[in-house]
Amino acid sequence: MPLTLSPHTSSCRCVAITGQEAILRCDDKPLTFADIEQLKCLSDSSLLFEERQNNLCALGLPPTEKLPDQYHSIPLRTYFATYGEELSLPHFRAKALYEWLNRTRFCTKCGTRLEPGAIEEETSLVCPECHNIFFPRIEPCIIVLVNRGDEILLALHRQRTTQYYSCLAGFMEAGESAEQAVRREIMEETGISVKNIRYFGSQSWPFPSQLMLGFTAEYESGEIHIQESELQRAAWFPRNNCPATPPKGSIAYRLIHGE
Ligand SMILES: [Zn+2]
């Protein structure tokens, strides 16, 4: 990995992604090896990997402007919202591995170029000099819906290009628990303290490598004072009368709309 295609992989599920989109055939049939071989030639920086343990053969391409006529692409978020978590897993894994491989070329200890790991059932890269092993990177984030009676706390984030109000979220810091991250993020970004933190569910979010850990929490005390470097606005909204929120396919949608 990256590996060339070989006949023993003929039963593998073939998937391809380009940028943040899944590549599909216009006739709705599953991708075949022939498709993968054709698509691979669209870019010199395509990455192809094969995981026998996951029965997966995946191709990752950088954002591509023009696909051959027999293919089209849809955003991975839309694919997830349409087909659900189970069917989206190969595409999300393809995206996560593409991002990881694209960013992991050299040993972080000695600087030697990495090679595919030796253990077939394990997706890894290894340093031939110091034998450090590198596994696909996952960065845990917390995302929280704060309730106050019939109201929920939503925020307009500064870093995002969309104008959706969403739950508060942030990366976990080294050394803290998820619950500590929840309390810290809410306090840092809005000045609100929370109680009764409850795990809600999780979602892989490989844009590029997040694992979103969803929580609900109850308002305890404090007035809203936003952290202006992170947020444009934060406010309490009636649960049944929210502003525009993230579309289906995100854990934020499930938290806000309860489905
Ligand atoms: Zn090394």
Coordinates of C-alpha atoms and ligand atoms in Angstrom, one line a residue:
M1 CA 0.0 0.0 0.0
P2 CA 0.0 1.8 -2.2
L3 CA -0.2 -1.5 -4.1
T4 CA -0.8 -2.5 -7.6
L5 CA -3.9 -4.5 -8.4
S6 CA -3.6 -8.2 -8.4
P7 CA -6.0 -11.1 -9.4
H8 CA -6.5 -12.3 -5.8
T9 CA -8.3 -9.2 -4.9
S10 CA -11.2 -9.8 -7.4
S11 CA -13.8 -10.2 -4.6
C12 CA -12.8 -6.9 -3.0
R13 CA -15.2 -3.9 -2.8
C14 CA -13.8 -1.2 -5.1
V15 CA -14.4 2.4 -4.2
A16 CA -12.9 5.7 -5.3
I17 CA -13.0 9.2 -4.0
T18 CA -11.8 12.5 -5.4
G19 CA -11.3 15.4 -2.9
Q20 CA -14.4 15.3 -0.7
E21 CA -16.6 13.4 -3.2
A22 CA -17.4 9.7 -3.9
I23 CA -16.9 8.7 -7.5
L24 CA -19.9 6.6 -8.8
R25 CA -20.8 5.0 -12.1
C26 CA -23.6 6.7 -14.0
D27 CA -25.3 3.3 -14.5
D28 CA -25.4 2.8 -10.7
K29 CA -23.4 -0.4 -10.9
P30 CA -20.6 -0.9 -8.4
L31 CA -17.1 0.1 -9.4
T32 CA -14.9 -2.7 -10.8
F33 CA -11.1 -3.1 -11.1
A34 CA -11.4 -1.9 -14.6
D35 CA -12.9 1.3 -13.3
I36 CA -10.3 1.7 -10.7
E37 CA -7.5 1.3 -13.3
Q38 CA -9.1 3.8 -15.6
L39 CA -9.7 6.4 -12.8
K40 CA -6.2 5.9 -11.4
C41 CA -4.8 7.4 -14.6
L42 CA -6.6 10.7 -14.1
S43 CA -3.9 12.0 -11.7
D44 CA -0.2 11.4 -11.1
S45 CA -0.8 11.8 -7.4
S46 CA -3.5 9.2 -7.1
L47 CA -3.1 6.8 -4.2
L48 CA -4.3 3.2 -4.5
F49 CA -4.5 0.9 -1.5
E50 CA -5.7 -2.5 -0.8
E51 CA -6.8 -4.0 2.5
R52 CA -7.5 -7.7 2.3
Q53 CA -8.6 -7.7 6.0
N54 CA -11.4 -5.2 5.1
N55 CA -12.1 -6.6 1.7
L56 CA -11.4 -3.2 0.3
C57 CA -9.6 -1.8 -2.7
A58 CA -9.8 2.0 -2.7
L59 CA -8.5 4.7 -4.9
G60 CA -8.0 8.3 -3.7
L61 CA -7.7 11.2 -6.2
P62 CA -7.1 14.8 -5.5
P63 CA -10.0 17.1 -6.4
T64 CA -10.6 16.4 -10.1
E65 CA -12.4 18.8 -12.4
K66 CA -13.5 16.5 -15.1
L67 CA -14.4 12.8 -14.8
P68 CA -14.9 10.5 -17.9
D69 CA -18.5 10.6 -19.1
Q70 CA -19.5 7.3 -17.5
Y71 CA -18.8 8.5 -14.0
H72 CA -20.1 11.2 -11.7
S73 CA -19.3 12.3 -8.2
I74 CA -21.3 13.3 -5.1
P75 CA -20.2 14.8 -1.9
L76 CA -19.3 12.2 0.7
R77 CA -21.6 14.0 3.2
T78 CA -24.5 13.5 0.7
Y79 CA -23.5 9.9 0.2
F80 CA -23.6 9.4 4.0
A81 CA -26.9 11.1 4.3
T82 CA -28.4 9.1 1.5
Y83 CA -27.0 5.6 2.1
G84 CA -26.3 5.6 5.8
E85 CA -23.3 4.7 8.0
E86 CA -22.9 1.1 7.0
L87 CA -22.8 1.6 3.3
S88 CA -20.6 4.7 3.6
L89 CA -17.9 3.0 5.6
P90 CA -15.7 2.0 2.6
H91 CA -15.8 5.5 1.1
F92 CA -15.1 7.1 4.5
R93 CA -12.3 4.7 5.1
A94 CA -10.9 5.5 1.6
K95 CA -11.1 9.2 2.3
A96 CA -9.4 8.7 5.7
L97 CA -6.6 6.6 4.3
Y98 CA -6.0 8.9 1.4
E99 CA -5.6 11.8 3.7
W100 CA -3.3 9.9 6.0
L101 CA -1.1 8.5 3.2
N102 CA -1.0 11.9 1.6
R103 CA 0.3 13.5 4.9
T104 CA 2.5 10.6 6.1
R105 CA 5.6 10.2 3.9
F106 CA 8.5 10.3 6.3
C107 CA 9.4 9.0 9.8
T108 CA 8.8 11.7 12.4
K109 CA 11.7 10.5 14.5
C110 CA 14.5 10.1 11.9
G111 CA 13.2 11.5 8.7
T112 CA 13.5 8.4 6.5
R113 CA 10.9 7.7 3.8
L114 CA 8.3 5.3 5.1
E115 CA 7.4 2.0 3.5
P116 CA 4.3 -0.2 3.7
G117 CA 4.1 -2.2 6.9
A118 CA 5.1 -5.9 6.8
I119 CA 2.0 -7.3 8.5
E120 CA -0.6 -8.1 5.9
E121 CA -3.7 -7.8 8.2
E122 CA -2.6 -4.5 9.5
T123 CA -2.7 -1.1 7.7
S124 CA 0.5 0.6 8.6
L125 CA 3.7 2.3 7.4
V126 CA 7.1 1.4 8.9
C127 CA 10.4 3.2 9.0
P128 CA 13.1 1.0 7.5
E129 CA 15.8 2.7 9.7
C130 CA 14.4 2.9 13.2
H131 CA 11.4 0.6 12.8
N132 CA 8.8 3.1 14.1
I133 CA 5.4 2.0 13.0
F134 CA 2.8 4.5 11.9
F135 CA -1.0 3.7 11.9
P136 CA -3.8 5.7 10.3
R137 CA -4.2 8.9 12.3
I138 CA -7.6 9.7 14.0
E139 CA -8.1 13.0 15.8
P140 CA -10.9 12.9 18.4
C141 CA -13.2 15.9 18.6
I142 CA -16.2 16.5 20.9
I143 CA -19.4 18.0 19.6
V144 CA -22.1 19.0 22.2
L145 CA -25.7 20.0 22.2
V146 CA -26.3 22.1 25.3
N147 CA -30.0 22.1 26.6
R148 CA -31.6 24.7 28.8
G149 CA -35.2 23.7 29.3
D150 CA -36.8 23.9 25.8
E151 CA -33.9 25.8 24.4
I152 CA -30.7 24.7 22.8
L153 CA -27.4 26.5 22.5
L154 CA -26.2 27.0 18.8
A155 CA -23.4 28.9 17.4
L156 CA -22.3 30.4 14.1
H157 CA -18.6 29.3 13.7
R158 CA -16.1 31.7 12.3
Q159 CA -13.9 29.2 10.4
R160 CA -16.6 27.7 8.3
T161 CA -17.8 28.9 5.0
T162 CA -21.4 27.9 5.5
Q163 CA -23.9 30.1 7.4
Y164 CA -25.3 27.2 9.5
Y165 CA -25.8 27.4 13.2
S166 CA -24.5 24.3 14.8
C167 CA -23.5 22.7 18.0
L168 CA -20.3 23.7 19.8
A169 CA -17.3 21.5 18.9
G170 CA -13.6 21.3 19.3
F171 CA -10.5 19.0 19.3
M172 CA -9.7 17.1 22.4
E173 CA -6.5 18.2 24.1
A174 CA -3.7 15.7 25.0
G175 CA -4.3 14.4 28.5
E176 CA -8.0 15.2 29.0
S177 CA -11.0 13.0 29.0
A178 CA -13.9 13.6 26.5
E179 CA -16.0 15.0 29.4
Q180 CA -13.3 17.4 30.4
A181 CA -13.0 18.5 26.7
V182 CA -16.8 19.1 26.7
R183 CA -16.7 21.4 29.8
R184 CA -13.6 23.2 28.6
E185 CA -14.8 23.9 25.0
I186 CA -18.2 25.2 26.1
M187 CA -16.6 27.4 28.8
E188 CA -13.9 28.7 26.4
E189 CA -16.2 29.5 23.5
T190 CA -19.3 30.7 25.3
G191 CA -18.6 31.2 29.1
I192 CA -21.3 28.7 30.0
S193 CA -20.8 25.9 32.5
V194 CA -22.6 22.6 31.9
K195 CA -23.6 19.6 33.9
N196 CA -25.1 16.1 33.3
I197 CA -22.9 15.4 30.3
R198 CA -24.2 12.3 28.4
Y199 CA -22.6 10.4 25.5
F200 CA -24.8 10.5 22.4
G201 CA -23.0 8.7 19.7
S202 CA -20.0 9.1 17.3
Q203 CA -19.3 9.6 13.6
S204 CA -16.2 9.3 11.6
W205 CA -15.5 12.6 9.9
P206 CA -12.5 12.2 7.7
F207 CA -12.2 15.8 6.6
P208 CA -9.3 15.1 7.1
S209 CA -9.1 12.8 10.1
Q210 CA -11.7 13.6 12.8
L211 CA -13.7 11.2 15.0
M212 CA -16.6 13.2 16.3
L213 CA -17.7 12.1 19.8
G214 CA -21.2 13.5 20.3
F215 CA -22.6 14.5 23.7
T216 CA -25.5 16.3 25.3
A217 CA -25.2 18.5 28.3
E218 CA -27.4 20.6 30.5
Y219 CA -26.9 24.3 31.2
E220 CA -25.6 24.9 34.7
S221 CA -24.7 28.6 35.0
G222 CA -23.3 31.6 33.2
E223 CA -24.1 34.2 30.5
I224 CA -23.0 33.9 26.9
H225 CA -19.7 35.6 26.2
I226 CA -18.4 34.3 22.9
Q227 CA -14.8 33.6 22.0
E228 CA -14.5 35.9 19.0
S229 CA -11.6 34.1 17.4
E230 CA -13.8 31.0 17.2
L231 CA -17.4 32.2 16.9
Q232 CA -19.4 34.9 15.2
R233 CA -22.4 34.4 17.4
A234 CA -24.0 32.1 19.9
A235 CA -27.5 32.1 21.2
W236 CA -30.3 30.1 22.8
F237 CA -32.9 28.9 20.3
P238 CA -36.3 27.2 20.9
R239 CA -35.7 23.5 20.0
N240 CA -38.7 23.6 17.7
N241 CA -37.7 26.9 16.0
C242 CA -34.1 26.7 15.0
P243 CA -32.2 28.7 12.4
A244 CA -30.6 26.9 9.4
T245 CA -28.6 24.0 10.8
P246 CA -26.2 21.5 9.2
P247 CA -27.9 19.1 6.7
K248 CA -28.6 15.5 7.2
G249 CA -25.5 13.3 7.2
S250 CA -23.8 15.0 10.1
I251 CA -23.9 14.1 13.8
A252 CA -24.7 17.8 14.4
Y253 CA -28.0 17.3 12.6
R254 CA -28.8 14.2 14.6
L255 CA -28.0 16.0 17.9
I256 CA -30.1 19.1 17.0
H257 CA -33.1 17.3 15.4
G258 CA -33.0 14.1 17.5
E259 CA -33.0 11.7 14.5
Ligands
ZN1 ZN 12.8 6.4 11.6

